Amino acid sequence: MKPMQRKALKKKDALWLGFVALLTLLPLAPAVAANSFHMHVVILILLFASMAQAWNIIGGYCGQVSFGHSVFFGIGAYGAGMAVVTYGGMPWPGILVGVILAAAVAVVISYPCFKLSGHYFAIATFAIVEIFNRSFLVWDWIGGALGLDYPLVKEGLMNLMWYNTKTGYYYCALILFLTIFGTVRWLEGHRFGYYMRAVREGQETAESLGVNSTAVKLAALTALCGAFFAQYNLRVDTPMVVSLDMSMKFVLITVLGGAGTLVGPLLGAAVLIPLQEYTQAFWGGLGGGVDLIIFGLLIILMVVKQPGGMIGIFHAVQKGILKRKNAAKGESADGAP
Amino acid sequence: METFVQVLIDGMLNGMVYALVAAGLCLIWGLMDVINFAHGEYLMVAMYVSYWLGFLLNVDPVVSVVAAGIFIFILGVLTYQLIIRYTIGKPGLVALLATFGLAIFLKNVCLNRFSPNFLILSGTWLGDKTLNLGNLIFSLPQVVAAFMALVVVGLIYALINTTRFGWAIQATALDRDAAELMGINTERIYLLVFGISGACVGIAGGIMPSYLAVHPEVGSMFGLIAFVCVAMGGFGSIPGAFLAGLLVGSVEALAGFYLAPVFKYIAVFGLYLAVVCLRPKGIFGW
């Protein structure tokens, strides 16, 4: 039994390693490299998969549905943005400050929020996003309603900015993606994984098992994603980064892919982001929100038809294949030895 | 002192309308533990119904309230039949996200059809008439809206607590299987309650164009405030939602007047956080 298990584990690891290698080499693929729009979509997929994965820990594994993650995201984005725009320096110190601040905010707001459960928790996180959204909009020091527009400075890793190709951004997004997926993968195998599943059943134990401290770490990672988003967009404004719409994206992607699973966020992002970007590209020009009408309909359809997420389809297919294999082998294969 | 009373009562009038919007949401939440994210968009659609009836057929909002109520009743029933029915028994997030999709859809259909412009209905009966009580001055449309909200919330409360249909709703909310065994058609209860919830918000939206501009984004804020009212009042409690609506309305008006208009929603959401900090299940929650 044991060698079997190890073999299965190794096979899974090999699959992951192959996948990572594929991602590393992706910019060399001519179809992607030649068309920067495809590249843009791939970068966004990686970024949003990372963000969704950070949400997945609290929302998926622990079952605490938070709509407040755009607060951390926004703090990260503003940290990078202000370092470059307001102070005219490199983004790095700003990113560091943003990450620390986001963690601090997470400590403060998780204290009252984790006392709540179910919808009360969800609505409390709504309220927090709205409070931040409205205060940021009128706070002149951080750019207020105008937002921050990046100046053009020398490209390169120092300034975390590239103009000619998107390859630099791609590798940054990839590192972000691997860091967050690696963390979650590690957590899943770790004792903590069992804790998390326990918390999903009974929430009172959350605090005693240290979900709070995990929430803080993941807030920091979310802020890192926000900083990258700011550097990539070359613009930070409140409705874009700290808003319910942004928060909903974290949730939508994860749930569409499969909440509480490792691959779920990646699957969700790989479906939702191209959907959003290409509907915008094809139908956005029609004006009057046609792209969003289609987007809304597709969300309803996907959620209603596949409430367990896309991962459910994969499991169904896998089961089907297994069944057929077993049927081919004969009766003995799926029964007792 | 007079200013304080004026602002406070203005806020409460507004709060009664919030309470009506929240009552609709509260019914569904209490019955099926579903948060309808498109609730604010129902309100927006109701406002458009009333606006176009007024603009094209010269029907006053006071009358179109009925039409808006019926229209949103049907919209609610359709939502249940086409979407919510499939999400019952699934994790709570599923219904929430499906209705979020519906909210995006409705908002953008209205944007597409009616443009993002603010539409204002002029020459209504209530128009800019005022009601003067001594030194206090109230805008008549708001007083009428608040009164209407008060009546409808009262009716809903009576419906739930004194009629057989209401008892059936309560029974279904407590235990669906047991209610089914007692011969209650729970599927029909769900359907009708979704419709009634729509009718509540439809009535609120129907009267609003006589004092508020209509645009596709108008519902979002009302929807959020309704969530806050329901959660602040406590799980599925109509009196709780009513009280929370009044509280939210007054805090909003007072903060807007004494601090700055930008702070009014910050104060409202802050109030919610403060309340659930003290009572994690809301004022009347258990």
Tab-separated table of C-alpha atoms in Angstrom, chain B:
chain	number	residue	atom	x	y	z
B	1	MET	CA	-32.177	72.019	18.645
B	2	GLU	CA	-34.729	72.630	15.936
B	3	THR	CA	-32.202	71.766	13.274
B	4	PHE	CA	-31.388	68.570	15.091
B	5	VAL	CA	-35.051	67.516	15.188
B	6	GLN	CA	-35.506	68.451	11.546
B	7	VAL	CA	-32.477	66.419	10.432
B	8	LEU	CA	-33.416	63.502	12.663
B	9	ILE	CA	-36.977	63.264	11.359
B	10	ASP	CA	-35.785	63.658	7.766
B	11	GLY	CA	-33.449	60.761	8.371
B	12	MET	CA	-36.206	58.666	9.905
B	13	LEU	CA	-38.493	59.274	6.944
B	14	ASN	CA	-35.724	58.008	4.717
B	15	GLY	CA	-35.119	55.184	7.145
B	16	MET	CA	-38.684	53.919	6.796
B	17	VAL	CA	-38.112	53.464	3.080
B	18	TYR	CA	-34.882	51.604	3.882
B	19	ALA	CA	-36.916	49.461	6.234
B	20	LEU	CA	-39.338	48.558	3.444
B	21	VAL	CA	-36.489	47.598	1.112
B	22	ALA	CA	-34.903	45.632	3.938
B	23	ALA	CA	-38.174	43.897	4.857
B	24	GLY	CA	-38.247	42.264	1.440
B	25	LEU	CA	-34.702	41.027	1.813
B	26	CYS	CA	-35.398	39.933	5.376
B	27	LEU	CA	-38.254	37.669	4.315
B	28	ILE	CA	-36.077	35.667	1.943
B	29	TRP	CA	-33.153	35.564	4.299
B	30	GLY	CA	-35.309	34.350	7.159
B	31	LEU	CA	-37.097	31.769	5.053
B	32	MET	CA	-34.394	30.228	2.912
B	33	ASP	CA	-31.157	31.682	4.262
B	34	VAL	CA	-30.487	33.198	0.854
B	35	ILE	CA	-29.025	36.658	0.321
B	36	ASN	CA	-30.465	38.169	-2.813
B	37	PHE	CA	-27.711	40.289	-4.235
B	38	ALA	CA	-29.962	41.662	-6.950
B	39	HIS	CA	-32.310	43.225	-4.427
B	40	GLY	CA	-31.010	46.737	-5.029
B	41	GLU	CA	-31.348	46.170	-8.763
B	42	TYR	CA	-34.999	45.226	-8.298
B	43	LEU	CA	-35.431	48.647	-6.749
B	44	MET	CA	-33.734	50.252	-9.719
B	45	VAL	CA	-35.961	48.370	-12.177
B	46	ALA	CA	-39.035	49.429	-10.185
B	47	MET	CA	-37.914	53.034	-10.404
B	48	TYR	CA	-37.562	52.722	-14.163
B	49	VAL	CA	-41.028	51.178	-14.434
B	50	SER	CA	-42.519	54.045	-12.492
B	51	TYR	CA	-40.448	56.615	-14.374
B	52	TRP	CA	-41.484	55.395	-17.817
B	53	LEU	CA	-45.128	55.093	-16.818
B	54	GLY	CA	-44.930	58.709	-15.679
B	55	PHE	CA	-42.977	59.907	-18.699
B	56	LEU	CA	-44.871	58.099	-21.453
B	57	LEU	CA	-48.387	57.696	-20.030
B	58	ASN	CA	-48.425	60.531	-17.533
B	59	VAL	CA	-49.222	58.221	-14.653
B	60	ASP	CA	-48.158	59.643	-11.338
B	61	PRO	CA	-45.694	57.597	-9.247
B	62	VAL	CA	-48.293	57.439	-6.466
B	63	VAL	CA	-50.409	55.348	-8.843
B	64	SER	CA	-47.607	53.487	-10.619
B	65	VAL	CA	-46.553	52.093	-7.252
B	66	VAL	CA	-49.092	49.345	-7.846
B	67	ALA	CA	-47.754	48.567	-11.300
B	68	ALA	CA	-44.151	48.609	-10.053
B	69	GLY	CA	-45.072	46.316	-7.176
B	70	ILE	CA	-46.739	43.823	-9.500
B	71	PHE	CA	-43.900	44.034	-12.012
B	72	ILE	CA	-41.244	43.260	-9.437
B	73	PHE	CA	-43.460	40.551	-7.929
B	74	ILE	CA	-43.319	38.847	-11.315
B	75	LEU	CA	-39.587	39.492	-11.597
B	76	GLY	CA	-39.104	37.897	-8.175
B	77	VAL	CA	-41.148	34.856	-9.131
B	78	LEU	CA	-39.156	34.506	-12.337
B	79	THR	CA	-35.882	34.822	-10.438
B	80	TYR	CA	-36.995	32.048	-8.146
B	81	GLN	CA	-38.166	29.803	-10.967
B	82	LEU	CA	-35.141	30.286	-13.189
B	83	ILE	CA	-32.295	30.661	-10.694
B	84	ILE	CA	-32.920	30.304	-6.978
B	85	ARG	CA	-34.792	27.012	-7.262
B	86	TYR	CA	-31.608	25.305	-8.389
B	87	THR	CA	-29.520	26.700	-5.556
B	88	ILE	CA	-31.643	25.526	-2.608
B	89	GLY	CA	-29.708	23.088	-0.488
B	90	LYS	CA	-26.381	24.128	-2.003
B	91	PRO	CA	-23.849	26.189	-0.020
B	92	GLY	CA	-25.087	29.714	0.694
B	93	LEU	CA	-22.451	31.231	-1.539
B	94	VAL	CA	-24.013	29.718	-4.665
B	95	ALA	CA	-27.264	31.677	-4.461
B	96	LEU	CA	-25.355	34.817	-3.573
B	97	LEU	CA	-23.100	34.578	-6.608
B	98	ALA	CA	-25.949	33.664	-8.947
B	99	THR	CA	-27.881	36.722	-7.820
B	100	PHE	CA	-24.699	38.752	-8.177
B	101	GLY	CA	-24.659	37.680	-11.816
B	102	LEU	CA	-28.306	38.689	-12.055
B	103	ALA	CA	-27.468	42.082	-10.556
B	104	ILE	CA	-24.766	42.689	-13.187
B	105	PHE	CA	-27.191	41.582	-15.866
B	106	LEU	CA	-30.086	43.818	-14.782
B	107	LYS	CA	-27.859	46.817	-14.209
B	108	ASN	CA	-26.311	46.594	-17.642
B	109	VAL	CA	-29.550	45.874	-19.457
B	110	CYS	CA	-30.922	49.108	-17.988
B	111	LEU	CA	-27.685	50.888	-18.860
B	112	ASN	CA	-27.952	49.608	-22.399
B	113	ARG	CA	-31.617	50.498	-22.862
B	114	PHE	CA	-31.930	53.708	-20.893
B	115	SER	CA	-28.377	55.164	-20.944
B	116	PRO	CA	-26.453	56.003	-17.781
B	117	ASN	CA	-28.061	59.459	-17.574
B	118	PHE	CA	-29.900	60.614	-14.480
B	119	LEU	CA	-33.597	60.746	-15.340
B	120	ILE	CA	-35.801	63.068	-13.343
B	121	LEU	CA	-39.581	62.972	-13.498
B	122	SER	CA	-41.005	66.478	-13.419
B	123	GLY	CA	-44.515	67.708	-12.774
B	124	THR	CA	-45.605	64.945	-10.421
B	125	TRP	CA	-48.509	65.502	-8.016
B	126	LEU	CA	-46.324	65.530	-4.968
B	127	GLY	CA	-43.517	67.281	-6.803
B	128	ASP	CA	-41.765	69.769	-4.560
B	129	LYS	CA	-44.670	70.362	-2.242
B	130	THR	CA	-43.771	70.590	1.403
B	131	LEU	CA	-45.459	69.823	4.660
B	132	ASN	CA	-44.994	72.533	7.267
B	133	LEU	CA	-45.331	71.718	10.930
B	134	GLY	CA	-44.493	74.821	12.896
B	135	ASN	CA	-40.895	75.557	12.033
B	136	LEU	CA	-40.228	72.080	10.688
B	137	ILE	CA	-40.462	71.587	6.953
B	138	PHE	CA	-40.715	68.173	5.285
B	139	SER	CA	-40.814	67.311	1.641
B	140	LEU	CA	-44.218	65.826	0.920
B	141	PRO	CA	-43.034	63.024	-1.438
B	142	GLN	CA	-40.776	61.719	1.291
B	143	VAL	CA	-43.513	61.850	3.891
B	144	VAL	CA	-45.843	59.925	1.578
B	145	ALA	CA	-43.130	57.387	0.772
B	146	ALA	CA	-42.393	56.882	4.457
B	147	PHE	CA	-46.069	56.493	5.277
B	148	MET	CA	-46.515	53.989	2.481
B	149	ALA	CA	-43.476	52.072	3.691
B	150	LEU	CA	-44.829	52.025	7.218
B	151	VAL	CA	-48.163	50.621	6.032
B	152	VAL	CA	-46.592	47.938	3.837
B	153	VAL	CA	-44.136	46.797	6.504
B	154	GLY	CA	-47.049	46.625	8.945
B	155	LEU	CA	-49.071	44.556	6.486
B	156	ILE	CA	-46.175	42.165	5.921
B	157	TYR	CA	-45.733	41.774	9.654
B	158	ALA	CA	-49.441	41.077	10.073
B	159	LEU	CA	-49.383	38.640	7.174
B	160	ILE	CA	-46.598	36.625	8.765
B	161	ASN	CA	-47.958	36.615	12.284
B	162	THR	CA	-51.736	36.399	11.918
B	163	THR	CA	-52.645	34.496	8.745
B	164	ARG	CA	-52.470	30.794	7.993
B	165	PHE	CA	-50.218	31.599	5.050
B	166	GLY	CA	-47.872	33.429	7.410
B	167	TRP	CA	-47.792	30.508	9.813
B	168	ALA	CA	-46.977	28.249	6.891
B	169	ILE	CA	-44.065	30.540	6.060
B	170	GLN	CA	-42.815	30.390	9.630
B	171	ALA	CA	-43.153	26.630	9.733
B	172	THR	CA	-41.208	26.275	6.493
B	173	ALA	CA	-38.493	28.569	7.798
B	174	LEU	CA	-38.114	26.481	10.967
B	175	ASP	CA	-38.047	23.067	9.362
B	176	ARG	CA	-38.725	22.492	5.726
B	177	ASP	CA	-39.128	18.718	5.926
B	178	ALA	CA	-41.514	18.839	8.868
B	179	ALA	CA	-43.555	21.534	7.126
B	180	GLU	CA	-43.712	19.360	4.052
B	181	LEU	CA	-45.005	16.483	6.158
B	182	MET	CA	-47.731	18.735	7.574
B	183	GLY	CA	-49.016	19.197	4.065
B	184	ILE	CA	-47.476	22.580	3.306
B	185	ASN	CA	-46.405	23.032	-0.283
B	186	THR	CA	-43.002	24.502	0.555
B	187	GLU	CA	-42.052	24.999	-3.067
B	188	ARG	CA	-45.066	27.285	-3.477
B	189	ILE	CA	-44.224	29.108	-0.241
B	190	TYR	CA	-40.712	29.825	-1.498
B	191	LEU	CA	-42.060	31.045	-4.806
B	192	LEU	CA	-44.642	33.355	-3.272
B	193	VAL	CA	-42.292	34.740	-0.650
B	194	PHE	CA	-39.774	35.589	-3.341
B	195	GLY	CA	-42.569	37.383	-5.170
B	196	ILE	CA	-43.721	39.218	-2.046
B	197	SER	CA	-40.160	40.238	-1.303
B	198	GLY	CA	-39.991	41.654	-4.815
B	199	ALA	CA	-43.315	43.437	-4.338
B	200	CYS	CA	-41.970	45.173	-1.196
B	201	VAL	CA	-38.989	46.577	-2.999
B	202	GLY	CA	-41.150	47.281	-6.050
B	203	ILE	CA	-43.444	49.485	-3.994
B	204	ALA	CA	-40.483	51.303	-2.482
B	205	GLY	CA	-38.986	51.842	-5.935
B	206	GLY	CA	-42.324	52.820	-7.441
B	207	ILE	CA	-42.778	55.892	-5.294
B	208	MET	CA	-39.155	57.040	-5.386
B	209	PRO	CA	-39.033	58.742	-8.802
B	210	SER	CA	-41.172	61.552	-7.373
B	211	TYR	CA	-38.196	62.730	-5.334
B	212	LEU	CA	-35.112	60.883	-6.624
B	213	ALA	CA	-33.343	60.742	-9.987
B	214	VAL	CA	-33.319	57.346	-11.726
B	215	HIS	CA	-30.101	55.836	-13.086
B	216	PRO	CA	-28.682	52.315	-13.422
B	217	GLU	CA	-26.452	52.596	-10.346
B	218	VAL	CA	-29.140	53.904	-8.014
B	219	GLY	CA	-29.991	50.491	-6.615
B	220	SER	CA	-26.523	49.396	-5.508
B	221	MET	CA	-26.366	51.657	-2.488
B	222	PHE	CA	-29.927	50.844	-1.432
B	223	GLY	CA	-29.148	47.165	-1.765
B	224	LEU	CA	-26.095	47.447	0.472
B	225	ILE	CA	-27.991	49.457	3.039
B	226	ALA	CA	-30.741	46.849	2.999
B	227	PHE	CA	-28.152	44.110	3.720
B	228	VAL	CA	-26.855	46.137	6.631
B	229	CYS	CA	-30.364	46.758	7.985
B	230	VAL	CA	-31.319	43.098	7.808
B	231	ALA	CA	-28.133	41.901	9.462
B	232	MET	CA	-28.285	44.640	12.061
B	233	GLY	CA	-31.868	43.812	12.920
B	234	GLY	CA	-31.172	40.134	13.303
B	235	PHE	CA	-31.841	37.009	11.340
B	236	GLY	CA	-35.183	37.234	9.549
B	237	SER	CA	-36.743	39.580	12.082
B	238	ILE	CA	-39.067	42.140	10.463
B	239	PRO	CA	-39.301	44.394	13.551
B	240	GLY	CA	-35.515	44.188	13.750
B	241	ALA	CA	-35.133	45.274	10.144
B	242	PHE	CA	-37.591	48.100	10.738
B	243	LEU	CA	-35.752	49.374	13.791
B	244	ALA	CA	-32.417	49.032	12.001
B	245	GLY	CA	-33.829	50.949	9.028
B	246	LEU	CA	-34.823	53.829	11.295
B	247	LEU	CA	-31.427	53.771	13.008
B	248	VAL	CA	-29.544	53.701	9.739
B	249	GLY	CA	-31.656	56.522	8.302
B	250	SER	CA	-31.114	58.749	11.326
B	251	VAL	CA	-27.398	58.067	11.602
B	252	GLU	CA	-26.987	58.708	7.891
B	253	ALA	CA	-28.795	62.055	8.081
B	254	LEU	CA	-27.081	63.217	11.271
B	255	ALA	CA	-23.591	62.247	10.109
B	256	GLY	CA	-24.238	63.841	6.728
B	257	PHE	CA	-25.342	67.075	8.369
B	258	TYR	CA	-22.990	67.406	11.318
B	259	LEU	CA	-19.815	65.821	9.935
B	260	ALA	CA	-19.764	65.982	6.150
B	261	PRO	CA	-21.874	64.397	3.406
B	262	VAL	CA	-19.041	62.029	2.493
B	263	PHE	CA	-19.072	60.574	5.983
B	264	LYS	CA	-22.687	59.493	6.036
B	265	TYR	CA	-22.156	56.010	4.649
B	266	ILE	CA	-18.948	55.570	6.618
B	267	ALA	CA	-21.036	56.286	9.738
B	268	VAL	CA	-23.754	53.842	8.649
B	269	PHE	CA	-21.351	50.967	8.031
B	270	GLY	CA	-19.414	51.837	11.159
B	271	LEU	CA	-22.668	51.621	13.094
B	272	TYR	CA	-23.268	48.135	11.739
B	273	LEU	CA	-19.816	46.998	12.820
B	274	ALA	CA	-20.360	48.493	16.270
B	275	VAL	CA	-23.732	46.771	16.650
B	276	VAL	CA	-22.525	43.316	15.615
B	277	CYS	CA	-19.502	43.716	17.832
B	278	LEU	CA	-21.860	43.956	20.802
B	279	ARG	CA	-24.532	41.608	19.484
B	280	PRO	CA	-23.007	39.235	16.922
B	281	LYS	CA	-26.430	38.126	15.687
B	282	GLY	CA	-27.982	41.565	15.372
B	283	ILE	CA	-30.333	43.476	17.651
B	284	PHE	CA	-33.180	40.959	17.679
B	285	GLY	CA	-31.149	37.923	16.675
B	286	TRP	CA	-30.907	34.822	18.777
